[in-house]
mmCIF file of C-alpha atoms in Angstrom:
data_model
loop_
_atom_site.group_PDB
_atom_site.id
_atom_site.type_symbol
_atom_site.label_atom_id
_atom_site.label_comp_id
_atom_site.label_asym_id
_atom_site.label_seq_id
_atom_site.Cartn_x
_atom_site.Cartn_y
_atom_site.Cartn_z
ATOM 1 C CA UNK A 173 139.695 70.873 47.126
ATOM 2 C CA UNK A 174 141.215 67.835 45.489
ATOM 3 C CA UNK A 175 144.241 69.406 43.868
ATOM 4 C CA UNK A 176 147.689 67.910 44.241
ATOM 5 C CA UNK A 177 148.684 70.753 46.534
ATOM 6 C CA UNK A 178 145.894 70.109 49.019
ATOM 7 C CA UNK A 179 146.479 66.378 49.050
ATOM 8 C CA UNK A 180 150.224 66.728 49.534
ATOM 9 C CA UNK A 181 149.661 69.208 52.361
ATOM 10 C CA UNK A 182 147.154 66.953 54.129
ATOM 11 C CA UNK A 183 149.426 63.914 53.748
ATOM 12 C CA UNK A 184 152.469 65.744 55.058
ATOM 13 C CA UNK A 185 150.620 67.137 58.078
ATOM 14 C CA UNK A 186 149.240 63.707 58.920
ATOM 15 C CA UNK A 187 152.647 62.032 58.551
ATOM 16 C CA UNK A 188 154.345 64.569 60.814
ATOM 17 C CA UNK A 189 151.610 64.247 63.439
ATOM 18 C CA UNK A 190 151.851 60.456 63.468
ATOM 19 C CA UNK A 191 155.657 60.613 63.698
ATOM 20 C CA UNK A 192 155.489 63.015 66.635
ATOM 21 C CA UNK A 193 152.969 60.735 68.346
ATOM 22 C CA UNK A 194 155.213 57.696 67.882
ATOM 23 C CA UNK A 195 158.197 59.558 69.347
ATOM 24 C CA UNK A 196 156.112 60.557 72.367
ATOM 25 C CA UNK A 197 154.900 56.968 72.882
ATOM 26 C CA UNK A 198 158.445 55.604 72.585
ATOM 27 C CA UNK A 199 159.591 58.073 75.197
ATOM 28 C CA UNK A 200 156.652 57.243 77.471
ATOM 29 C CA UNK A 201 157.459 53.531 77.307
ATOM 30 C CA UNK A 202 160.696 54.285 79.154
ATOM 31 C CA UNK A 203 158.637 55.129 82.244
ATOM 32 C CA UNK A 204 157.325 51.577 82.374
ATOM 33 C CA UNK A 205 160.704 49.938 83.010
ATOM 34 C CA UNK A 206 162.076 49.650 86.553
ATOM 35 C CA UNK A 207 165.866 49.378 86.469
ATOM 36 C CA UNK A 208 167.952 47.825 89.271
ATOM 37 C CA UNK A 209 171.587 48.726 88.704
ATOM 38 C CA UNK A 210 174.439 47.845 91.051
ATOM 39 C CA UNK A 211 177.991 49.031 91.485
ATOM 40 C CA UNK A 212 181.041 48.942 93.732
ATOM 41 C CA UNK A 213 184.188 51.066 93.793
ATOM 42 C CA UNK A 214 187.484 50.540 95.596
ATOM 43 C CA UNK A 215 190.231 53.127 96.003
ATOM 44 C CA UNK A 216 193.253 50.920 95.295
ATOM 45 C CA UNK A 217 195.935 53.528 95.875
ATOM 46 C CA UNK A 218 196.513 57.192 96.640
ATOM 47 C CA UNK A 219 199.224 57.916 94.065
ATOM 48 C CA UNK A 220 200.129 61.364 95.348
ATOM 49 C CA UNK A 221 198.561 64.170 97.368
ATOM 50 C CA UNK A 222 199.988 67.695 97.054
ATOM 51 C CA UNK A 223 199.179 71.351 97.533
ATOM 52 C CA UNK A 224 199.518 73.212 94.229
ATOM 53 C CA UNK A 225 201.403 76.538 93.972
ATOM 54 C CA UNK A 226 198.055 78.350 93.713
ATOM 55 C CA UNK A 227 197.018 76.975 97.114
ATOM 56 C CA UNK A 228 194.575 74.275 95.952
ATOM 57 C CA UNK A 229 194.898 70.677 97.110
ATOM 58 C CA UNK A 230 195.191 68.006 94.448
ATOM 59 C CA UNK A 231 195.117 64.234 94.801
ATOM 60 C CA UNK A 232 195.641 61.400 92.326
ATOM 61 C CA UNK A 233 193.876 58.075 92.952
ATOM 62 C CA UNK A 234 193.827 54.641 91.336
ATOM 63 C CA UNK A 235 190.346 53.185 91.359
ATOM 64 C CA UNK A 236 188.648 49.913 90.591
ATOM 65 C CA UNK A 237 185.132 50.611 89.345
ATOM 66 C CA UNK A 238 182.739 47.767 88.633
ATOM 67 C CA UNK A 239 179.063 48.058 87.764
ATOM 68 C CA UNK A 240 176.113 46.234 86.275
ATOM 69 C CA UNK A 241 173.864 48.689 84.440
ATOM 70 C CA UNK A 242 172.215 46.232 82.077
ATOM 71 C CA UNK A 243 168.740 46.799 83.512
ATOM 72 C CA UNK A 244 168.862 50.437 82.394
ATOM 73 C CA UNK A 245 168.721 49.555 78.710
ATOM 74 C CA UNK A 246 165.321 49.591 76.983
ATOM 75 C CA UNK A 247 164.521 49.373 73.279
ATOM 76 C CA UNK A 248 164.463 53.194 73.250
ATOM 77 C CA UNK A 249 167.961 53.575 74.734
ATOM 78 C CA UNK A 250 170.673 54.976 72.505
ATOM 79 C CA UNK A 251 173.494 55.086 75.057
ATOM 80 C CA UNK A 252 174.152 55.442 78.766
ATOM 81 C CA UNK A 253 176.657 58.039 79.948
ATOM 82 C CA UNK A 254 178.133 56.908 83.264
ATOM 83 C CA UNK A 255 180.519 58.819 85.500
ATOM 84 C CA UNK A 256 181.968 58.531 88.989
ATOM 85 C CA UNK A 257 182.057 61.718 91.056
ATOM 86 C CA UNK A 258 183.800 62.418 94.333
ATOM 87 C CA UNK A 259 181.392 64.426 96.491
ATOM 88 C CA UNK A 260 182.335 66.212 99.700
ATOM 89 C CA UNK A 261 181.692 69.309 101.785
ATOM 90 C CA UNK A 262 184.108 72.040 102.879
ATOM 91 C CA UNK A 263 183.724 75.099 105.126
ATOM 92 C CA UNK A 264 183.486 77.366 102.062
ATOM 93 C CA UNK A 265 181.449 75.056 99.799
ATOM 94 C CA UNK A 266 178.268 73.240 100.785
ATOM 95 C CA UNK A 267 178.810 70.814 97.917
ATOM 96 C CA UNK A 268 181.734 69.875 95.706
ATOM 97 C CA UNK A 269 181.259 67.368 92.919
ATOM 98 C CA UNK A 270 184.372 66.327 90.977
ATOM 99 C CA UNK A 271 184.011 63.881 88.128
ATOM 100 C CA UNK A 272 186.901 61.422 88.345
ATOM 101 C CA UNK A 273 186.040 59.092 85.493
ATOM 102 C CA UNK A 274 183.383 58.782 82.821
ATOM 103 C CA UNK A 275 182.477 56.404 80.063
ATOM 104 C CA UNK A 276 179.882 55.849 77.390
ATOM 105 C CA UNK A 277 178.047 52.524 77.263
ATOM 106 C CA UNK A 278 176.675 52.041 73.776
ATOM 107 C CA UNK A 279 174.865 48.737 74.222
ATOM 108 C CA UNK A 280 173.486 46.371 76.824
ATOM 109 C CA UNK A 281 176.349 43.902 76.353
ATOM 110 C CA UNK A 282 178.883 46.499 77.504
ATOM 111 C CA UNK A 283 176.771 47.577 80.482
ATOM 112 C CA UNK A 284 178.279 45.043 82.859
ATOM 113 C CA UNK A 285 181.870 46.169 83.239
ATOM 114 C CA UNK A 286 184.825 46.810 85.483
ATOM 115 C CA UNK A 287 187.735 49.154 84.992
ATOM 116 C CA UNK A 288 191.036 49.634 86.775
ATOM 117 C CA UNK A 289 192.072 53.244 86.194
ATOM 118 C CA UNK A 290 193.568 56.373 87.687
ATOM 119 C CA UNK A 291 191.319 59.416 87.753
ATOM 120 C CA UNK A 292 190.648 60.721 84.252
ATOM 121 C CA UNK A 293 189.983 64.288 85.478
ATOM 122 C CA UNK A 294 192.087 66.067 88.047
ATOM 123 C CA UNK A 295 190.773 65.982 91.588
ATOM 124 C CA UNK A 296 191.461 69.596 92.618
ATOM 125 C CA UNK A 297 189.788 71.361 95.528
ATOM 126 C CA UNK A 298 188.871 75.063 95.701
ATOM 127 C CA UNK A 299 191.215 75.670 98.601
ATOM 128 C CA UNK A 300 193.172 73.410 100.876
ATOM 129 C CA UNK A 301 190.577 71.258 102.614
ATOM 130 C CA UNK A 302 191.339 67.712 101.501
ATOM 131 C CA UNK A 303 193.608 66.442 104.278
ATOM 132 C CA UNK A 304 191.773 63.687 106.124
ATOM 133 C CA UNK A 305 188.639 64.513 104.128
ATOM 134 C CA UNK A 306 185.766 62.040 104.178
ATOM 135 C CA UNK A 307 184.036 61.825 100.808
ATOM 136 C CA UNK A 308 181.392 59.875 98.889
ATOM 137 C CA UNK A 309 181.945 58.241 95.539
ATOM 138 C CA UNK A 310 178.711 58.492 93.604
ATOM 139 C CA UNK A 311 178.133 56.619 90.372
ATOM 140 C CA UNK A 312 175.842 58.718 88.149
ATOM 141 C CA UNK A 313 174.208 57.490 84.951
ATOM 142 C CA UNK A 314 172.421 59.533 82.296
ATOM 143 C CA UNK A 315 170.305 57.583 79.856
ATOM 144 C CA UNK A 316 170.146 59.143 76.388
ATOM 145 C CA UNK A 317 167.132 57.819 74.484
ATOM 146 C CA UNK A 318 166.740 57.271 70.766
ATOM 147 C CA UNK A 319 163.992 59.849 71.042
ATOM 148 C CA UNK A 320 162.331 61.766 73.864
ATOM 149 C CA UNK A 321 162.946 62.450 77.521
ATOM 150 C CA UNK A 322 166.393 61.890 79.040
ATOM 151 C CA UNK A 323 166.564 60.657 82.614
ATOM 152 C CA UNK A 324 169.277 60.208 85.182
ATOM 153 C CA UNK A 325 169.896 58.603 88.537
ATOM 154 C CA UNK A 326 172.761 57.759 90.844
ATOM 155 C CA UNK A 327 174.149 55.350 93.430
ATOM 156 C CA UNK A 328 175.926 56.827 96.451
ATOM 157 C CA UNK A 329 178.814 54.898 98.008
ATOM 158 C CA UNK A 330 180.107 56.486 101.168
ATOM 159 C CA UNK A 331 182.890 55.992 103.640
ATOM 160 C CA UNK A 332 186.009 56.923 101.670
ATOM 161 C CA UNK A 333 188.819 58.935 103.301
ATOM 162 C CA UNK A 334 191.780 60.892 102.034
ATOM 163 C CA UNK A 335 195.103 60.674 103.911
ATOM 164 C CA UNK A 336 195.716 63.092 106.788
ATOM 165 C CA UNK A 337 199.079 64.172 105.401
ATOM 166 C CA UNK A 338 200.358 65.099 101.967
ATOM 167 C CA UNK A 339 202.412 62.439 100.230
ATOM 168 C CA UNK B 293 109.296 104.590 36.828
ATOM 169 C CA UNK B 294 112.409 103.073 35.303
ATOM 170 C CA UNK B 295 110.655 102.629 31.972
ATOM 171 C CA UNK B 296 109.845 106.278 31.940
ATOM 172 C CA UNK B 297 113.397 107.101 32.960
ATOM 173 C CA UNK B 298 114.846 105.039 30.102
ATOM 174 C CA UNK B 299 112.525 106.676 27.616
ATOM 175 C CA UNK B 300 113.640 109.997 28.991
ATOM 176 C CA UNK B 301 117.333 109.057 28.499
ATOM 177 C CA UNK B 302 117.033 107.584 25.056
ATOM 178 C CA UNK B 303 114.779 110.217 23.679
ATOM 179 C CA UNK B 304 116.164 113.297 25.439
ATOM 180 C CA UNK B 305 119.944 112.885 26.056
ATOM 181 C CA UNK B 306 120.550 116.159 27.833
ATOM 182 C CA UNK B 307 123.822 117.385 29.363
ATOM 183 C CA UNK B 308 122.667 116.470 32.860
ATOM 184 C CA UNK B 309 121.633 112.977 31.829
ATOM 185 C CA UNK B 310 125.004 112.265 30.237
ATOM 186 C CA UNK B 311 126.847 113.324 33.385
ATOM 187 C CA UNK B 312 124.604 111.170 35.555
ATOM 188 C CA UNK B 313 125.212 108.121 33.367
ATOM 189 C CA UNK B 314 128.968 108.577 33.545
ATOM 190 C CA UNK B 315 128.860 108.916 37.338
ATOM 191 C CA UNK B 316 126.813 105.756 37.629
ATOM 192 C CA UNK B 317 129.189 103.826 35.441
ATOM 193 C CA UNK B 318 132.187 104.942 37.453
ATOM 194 C CA UNK B 319 130.504 104.134 40.724
ATOM 195 C CA UNK B 320 129.499 100.682 39.477
ATOM 196 C CA UNK B 321 133.041 99.935 38.360
ATOM 197 C CA UNK B 322 134.599 101.024 41.646
ATOM 198 C CA UNK B 323 132.018 99.060 43.597
ATOM 199 C CA UNK B 324 132.668 95.855 41.728
ATOM 200 C CA UNK B 325 136.446 96.096 42.181
ATOM 201 C CA UNK B 326 136.054 96.943 45.826
ATOM 202 C CA UNK B 327 133.673 94.158 46.633
ATOM 203 C CA UNK B 328 135.654 91.291 45.117
ATOM 204 C CA UNK B 329 139.312 92.151 45.314
ATOM 205 C CA UNK B 330 139.433 94.155 48.514
ATOM 206 C CA UNK B 331 137.555 91.573 50.540
ATOM 207 C CA UNK B 332 139.663 88.735 49.200
ATOM 208 C CA UNK B 333 142.924 90.539 49.845
ATOM 209 C CA UNK B 334 141.829 91.565 53.308
ATOM 210 C CA UNK B 335 140.771 88.059 54.262
ATOM 211 C CA UNK B 336 144.054 86.633 52.975
ATOM 212 C CA UNK B 337 145.995 89.207 54.970
ATOM 213 C CA UNK B 338 143.995 88.392 58.105
ATOM 214 C CA UNK B 339 144.620 84.662 57.612
ATOM 215 C CA UNK B 340 148.341 85.210 57.228
ATOM 216 C CA UNK B 341 148.351 87.440 60.277
ATOM 217 C CA UNK B 342 146.517 84.765 62.288
ATOM 218 C CA UNK B 343 149.049 82.097 61.319
ATOM 219 C CA UNK B 344 152.022 84.284 62.176
ATOM 220 C CA UNK B 345 150.645 85.481 65.497
ATOM 221 C CA UNK B 346 149.610 82.006 66.648
ATOM 222 C CA UNK B 347 153.139 80.762 65.898
ATOM 223 C CA UNK B 348 154.493 83.669 67.933
ATOM 224 C CA UNK B 349 152.094 82.900 70.802
ATOM 225 C CA UNK B 350 153.210 79.256 70.874
ATOM 226 C CA UNK B 351 156.881 80.266 70.861
ATOM 227 C CA UNK B 352 156.498 82.858 73.629
ATOM 228 C CA UNK B 353 154.352 80.441 75.622
ATOM 229 C CA UNK B 354 157.120 77.828 75.422
ATOM 230 C CA UNK B 355 159.639 80.387 76.658
ATOM 231 C CA UNK B 356 157.392 81.067 79.692
ATOM 232 C CA UNK B 357 156.702 77.391 80.464
ATOM 233 C CA UNK B 358 160.274 76.180 80.190
ATOM 234 C CA UNK B 359 161.812 79.231 81.844
ATOM 235 C CA UNK B 360 164.483 79.319 79.169
ATOM 236 C CA UNK B 361 164.995 82.089 76.622
ATOM 237 C CA UNK B 362 165.534 79.493 73.942
ATOM 238 C CA UNK B 363 163.416 76.409 74.640
ATOM 239 C CA UNK B 364 164.567 74.492 71.568
ATOM 240 C CA UNK B 365 168.143 74.435 70.233
ATOM 241 C CA UNK B 366 169.796 72.633 67.326
ATOM 242 C CA UNK B 367 173.033 70.707 67.910
ATOM 243 C CA UNK B 368 175.675 72.243 65.646
ATOM 244 C CA UNK B 369 178.936 70.521 66.541
ATOM 245 C CA UNK B 370 180.156 66.963 67.037
ATOM 246 C CA UNK B 371 181.435 67.597 70.545
ATOM 247 C CA UNK B 372 178.693 65.534 72.183
ATOM 248 C CA UNK B 373 178.808 62.498 69.935
ATOM 249 C CA UNK B 374 177.746 59.757 69.848
ATOM 250 C CA UNK B 375 174.862 60.924 72.008
ATOM 251 C CA UNK B 376 173.969 64.097 70.106
ATOM 252 C CA UNK B 377 174.704 64.376 66.422
ATOM 253 C CA UNK B 378 174.676 67.476 64.261
ATOM 254 C CA UNK B 379 171.082 68.210 63.281
ATOM 255 C CA UNK B 380 169.421 66.860 66.429
ATOM 256 C CA UNK B 381 167.246 69.189 68.436
ATOM 257 C CA UNK B 382 167.282 69.528 72.212
ATOM 258 C CA UNK B 383 164.407 70.615 74.438
ATOM 259 C CA UNK B 384 165.558 72.848 77.251
ATOM 260 C CA UNK B 385 164.105 73.569 80.653
ATOM 261 C CA UNK B 386 165.429 75.879 83.328
ATOM 262 C CA UNK B 387 164.127 75.099 86.798
ATOM 263 C CA UNK B 388 165.200 76.627 90.095
ATOM 264 C CA UNK B 389 166.890 73.314 91.031
ATOM 265 C CA UNK B 390 170.617 73.659 91.647
ATOM 266 C CA UNK B 391 173.031 72.732 88.861
ATOM 267 C CA UNK B 392 174.581 69.320 89.421
ATOM 268 C CA UNK B 393 177.306 67.212 87.826
ATOM 269 C CA UNK B 394 176.222 65.147 84.829
ATOM 270 C CA UNK B 395 173.540 67.529 83.621
ATOM 271 C CA UNK B 396 173.759 68.720 80.042
ATOM 272 C CA UNK B 397 173.573 72.496 80.095
ATOM 273 C CA UNK B 398 173.345 75.131 77.391
ATOM 274 C CA UNK B 399 175.328 78.217 78.291
ATOM 275 C CA UNK B 400 176.604 81.452 76.790
ATOM 276 C CA UNK B 401 180.193 82.626 76.927
ATOM 277 C CA UNK B 402 180.981 86.359 76.698
ATOM 278 C CA UNK B 403 182.271 87.090 73.251
ATOM 279 C CA UNK B 404 180.670 84.047 71.606
ATOM 280 C CA UNK B 405 177.278 84.397 69.938
ATOM 281 C CA UNK B 406 176.474 80.692 69.691
ATOM 282 C CA UNK B 407 175.658 78.936 72.987
ATOM 283 C CA UNK B 408 177.522 75.762 73.940
ATOM 284 C CA UNK B 409 175.789 72.486 74.830
ATOM 285 C CA UNK B 410 178.052 70.414 77.079
ATOM 286 C CA UNK B 411 177.989 68.310 80.231
ATOM 287 C CA UNK B 412 178.813 69.553 83.733
ATOM 288 C CA UNK B 413 181.790 67.643 85.162
ATOM 289 C CA UNK B 414 182.662 69.716 88.234
ATOM 290 C CA UNK B 415 180.476 71.646 90.681
ATOM 291 C CA UNK B 416 181.471 73.869 93.601
ATOM 292 C CA UNK B 417 178.521 75.371 95.475
ATOM 293 C CA UNK B 418 179.095 78.096 98.056
ATOM 294 C CA UNK B 419 177.734 77.612 101.597
ATOM 295 C CA UNK B 420 176.793 81.247 102.107
ATOM 296 C CA UNK B 421 175.394 82.510 98.802
ATOM 297 C CA UNK B 422 174.446 79.232 97.114
ATOM 298 C CA UNK B 423 176.326 80.510 94.050
ATOM 299 C CA UNK B 424 177.671 77.709 91.951
ATOM 300 C CA UNK B 425 180.897 77.402 89.951
ATOM 301 C CA UNK B 426 180.819 74.714 87.288
ATOM 302 C CA UNK B 427 183.221 73.255 84.759
ATOM 303 C CA UNK B 428 181.881 71.731 81.564
ATOM 304 C CA UNK B 429 183.181 69.341 78.918
ATOM 305 C CA UNK B 430 181.863 67.906 75.687
ATOM 306 C CA UNK B 431 181.541 64.101 75.850
ATOM 307 C CA UNK B 432 183.524 63.724 72.634
ATOM 308 C CA UNK B 433 186.217 66.302 73.490
ATOM 309 C CA UNK B 434 189.537 65.193 74.990
ATOM 310 C CA UNK B 435 189.802 68.187 77.338
ATOM 311 C CA UNK B 436 187.446 70.272 79.443
ATOM 312 C CA UNK B 437 185.972 73.561 78.222
ATOM 313 C CA UNK B 438 188.333 76.031 79.955
ATOM 314 C CA UNK B 439 189.914 76.883 76.586
ATOM 315 C CA UNK B 440 186.463 77.903 75.310
ATOM 316 C CA UNK B 441 185.619 80.238 78.161
ATOM 317 C CA UNK B 442 186.272 83.984 77.990
ATOM 318 C CA UNK B 443 189.715 85.382 78.736
ATOM 319 C CA UNK B 444 190.390 84.888 82.445
ATOM 320 C CA UNK B 445 187.188 82.952 83.048
ATOM 321 C CA UNK B 446 187.765 79.643 84.845
ATOM 322 C CA UNK B 447 184.206 78.659 85.753
ATOM 323 C CA UNK B 448 180.708 78.921 84.367
ATOM 324 C CA UNK B 449 178.057 80.359 86.682
ATOM 325 C CA UNK B 450 174.293 80.115 86.816
ATOM 326 C CA UNK B 451 173.669 83.377 84.992
ATOM 327 C CA UNK B 452 175.553 82.012 81.959
ATOM 328 C CA UNK B 453 173.249 78.994 81.765
ATOM 329 C CA UNK B 454 170.183 79.202 79.490
ATOM 330 C CA UNK B 455 168.751 75.811 80.315
ATOM 331 C CA UNK B 456 169.216 72.096 80.897
ATOM 332 C CA UNK B 457 168.636 69.613 78.091
ATOM 333 C CA UNK B 458 165.713 67.406 79.146
ATOM 334 C CA UNK B 459 164.603 65.826 75.877
ATOM 335 C CA UNK B 460 165.797 65.244 72.376
ATOM 336 C CA UNK B 461 164.612 64.498 68.845
ATOM 337 C CA UNK B 462 166.996 63.248 66.165
ATOM 338 C CA UNK B 463 167.433 64.745 62.665
ATOM 339 C CA UNK B 464 164.678 67.373 62.969
ATOM 340 C CA UNK B 465 167.151 70.263 63.184
ATOM 341 C CA UNK B 466 168.735 69.742 59.754
ATOM 342 C CA UNK B 467 166.337 72.289 58.190
ATOM 343 C CA UNK B 468 167.733 75.001 60.473
ATOM 344 C CA UNK B 469 171.340 74.039 59.766
ATOM 345 C CA UNK B 470 170.775 74.077 56.005
ATOM 346 C CA UNK B 471 169.009 77.439 56.158
ATOM 347 C CA UNK B 472 171.780 78.955 58.278
ATOM 348 C CA UNK B 473 174.698 77.645 56.247
ATOM 349 C CA UNK B 474 173.170 78.219 52.817
ATOM 350 C CA UNK B 475 170.975 81.300 53.237
ATOM 351 C CA UNK B 476 169.952 81.177 49.582
ATOM 352 C CA UNK B 477 167.754 78.187 50.432
ATOM 353 C CA UNK B 478 166.019 80.245 53.133
ATOM 354 C CA UNK B 479 165.155 82.933 50.569
ATOM 355 C CA UNK B 480 163.915 80.367 48.047
ATOM 356 C CA UNK B 481 161.625 78.752 50.622
ATOM 357 C CA UNK B 482 160.246 82.078 51.878
ATOM 358 C CA UNK B 483 159.714 83.206 48.292
ATOM 359 C CA UNK B 484 157.902 79.985 47.402
ATOM 360 C CA UNK B 485 155.706 80.188 50.495
ATOM 361 C CA UNK B 486 154.873 83.814 49.763
ATOM 362 C CA UNK B 487 153.889 82.922 46.207
ATOM 363 C CA UNK B 488 151.713 80.081 47.460
ATOM 364 C CA UNK B 489 149.871 82.402 49.857
ATOM 365 C CA UNK B 490 149.231 85.035 47.195
ATOM 366 C CA UNK B 491 148.126 82.681 44.457
ATOM 367 C CA UNK B 492 145.949 80.378 46.542
ATOM 368 C CA UNK B 493 142.300 80.629 45.649
ATOM 369 C CA UNK B 494 141.024 81.069 49.171
#
């Protein structure tokens, strides 16, 4: 009852239980913070807008993305993955989400940023529906914790239009 | 009665008496072995069985609750760094909610036996059937996952997806990685555990 084996077993079980409890509490503490992020995006230029040989429309944009995501960071935050998606509807598809740009914010200091960039990922439609298309630019963020539950949210910015003609 | 019996044995050892004595001795020996060793072995076997089946119940229960055939996975590659490192474990959940951009999904590709854990970057959802066509990419990879898909496959669909990553614990998965990459360690641990079970006093 008091051998080394029993004592080691009891100690190990207790240590693992306490560790698991601490991880759960750390994760729970994330629920107590109420973030208030803000963002704005401008489409500075439509670089080109073509129909590909396979029949799909493709457009290249230059964007100015600025955001303040500092309120998302808690002591249990490892990094925030942020991306900007163009979201629109077509006759064939009820929803299309195309990620145009993404970035990883590793610390609170870098969470207030702006970037002047062309789209990192190609904006290609399934079909030829983009002429004159009205679309939303939604900034999504995914918070990856040091331990525990991951959570995500987004900010929808609407009112963007693509040109009526190819160029 | 016994006194008389003993006197009978010691003073008149007949053929019948000798046989009876031998039978008794044999029966006593068998009884003693049976009572101690069999009971102990049986109770040890039942204990082991209880431990194994309760582990199985917990595992199957998790599969039911999370709706995913593999509720816990270990991160094996560096394609999602710095968020997920090799050796971290991910908790998966598969709800009926539609797949959306930004979610981290675990999916199978025909011809590959290890599932891939990457982020959804493009979603096209059909008006009529609600079927969804998604493109994935690892955060740390320069290009999207099309090169990893099966020959001729350009999109991942819902039936490929095993679950969404909803939670994460760092470092805990290293045991699994070590046991997979150096199987000798797995055999040593199982052997040691087996020895412990057999030699434990209760």
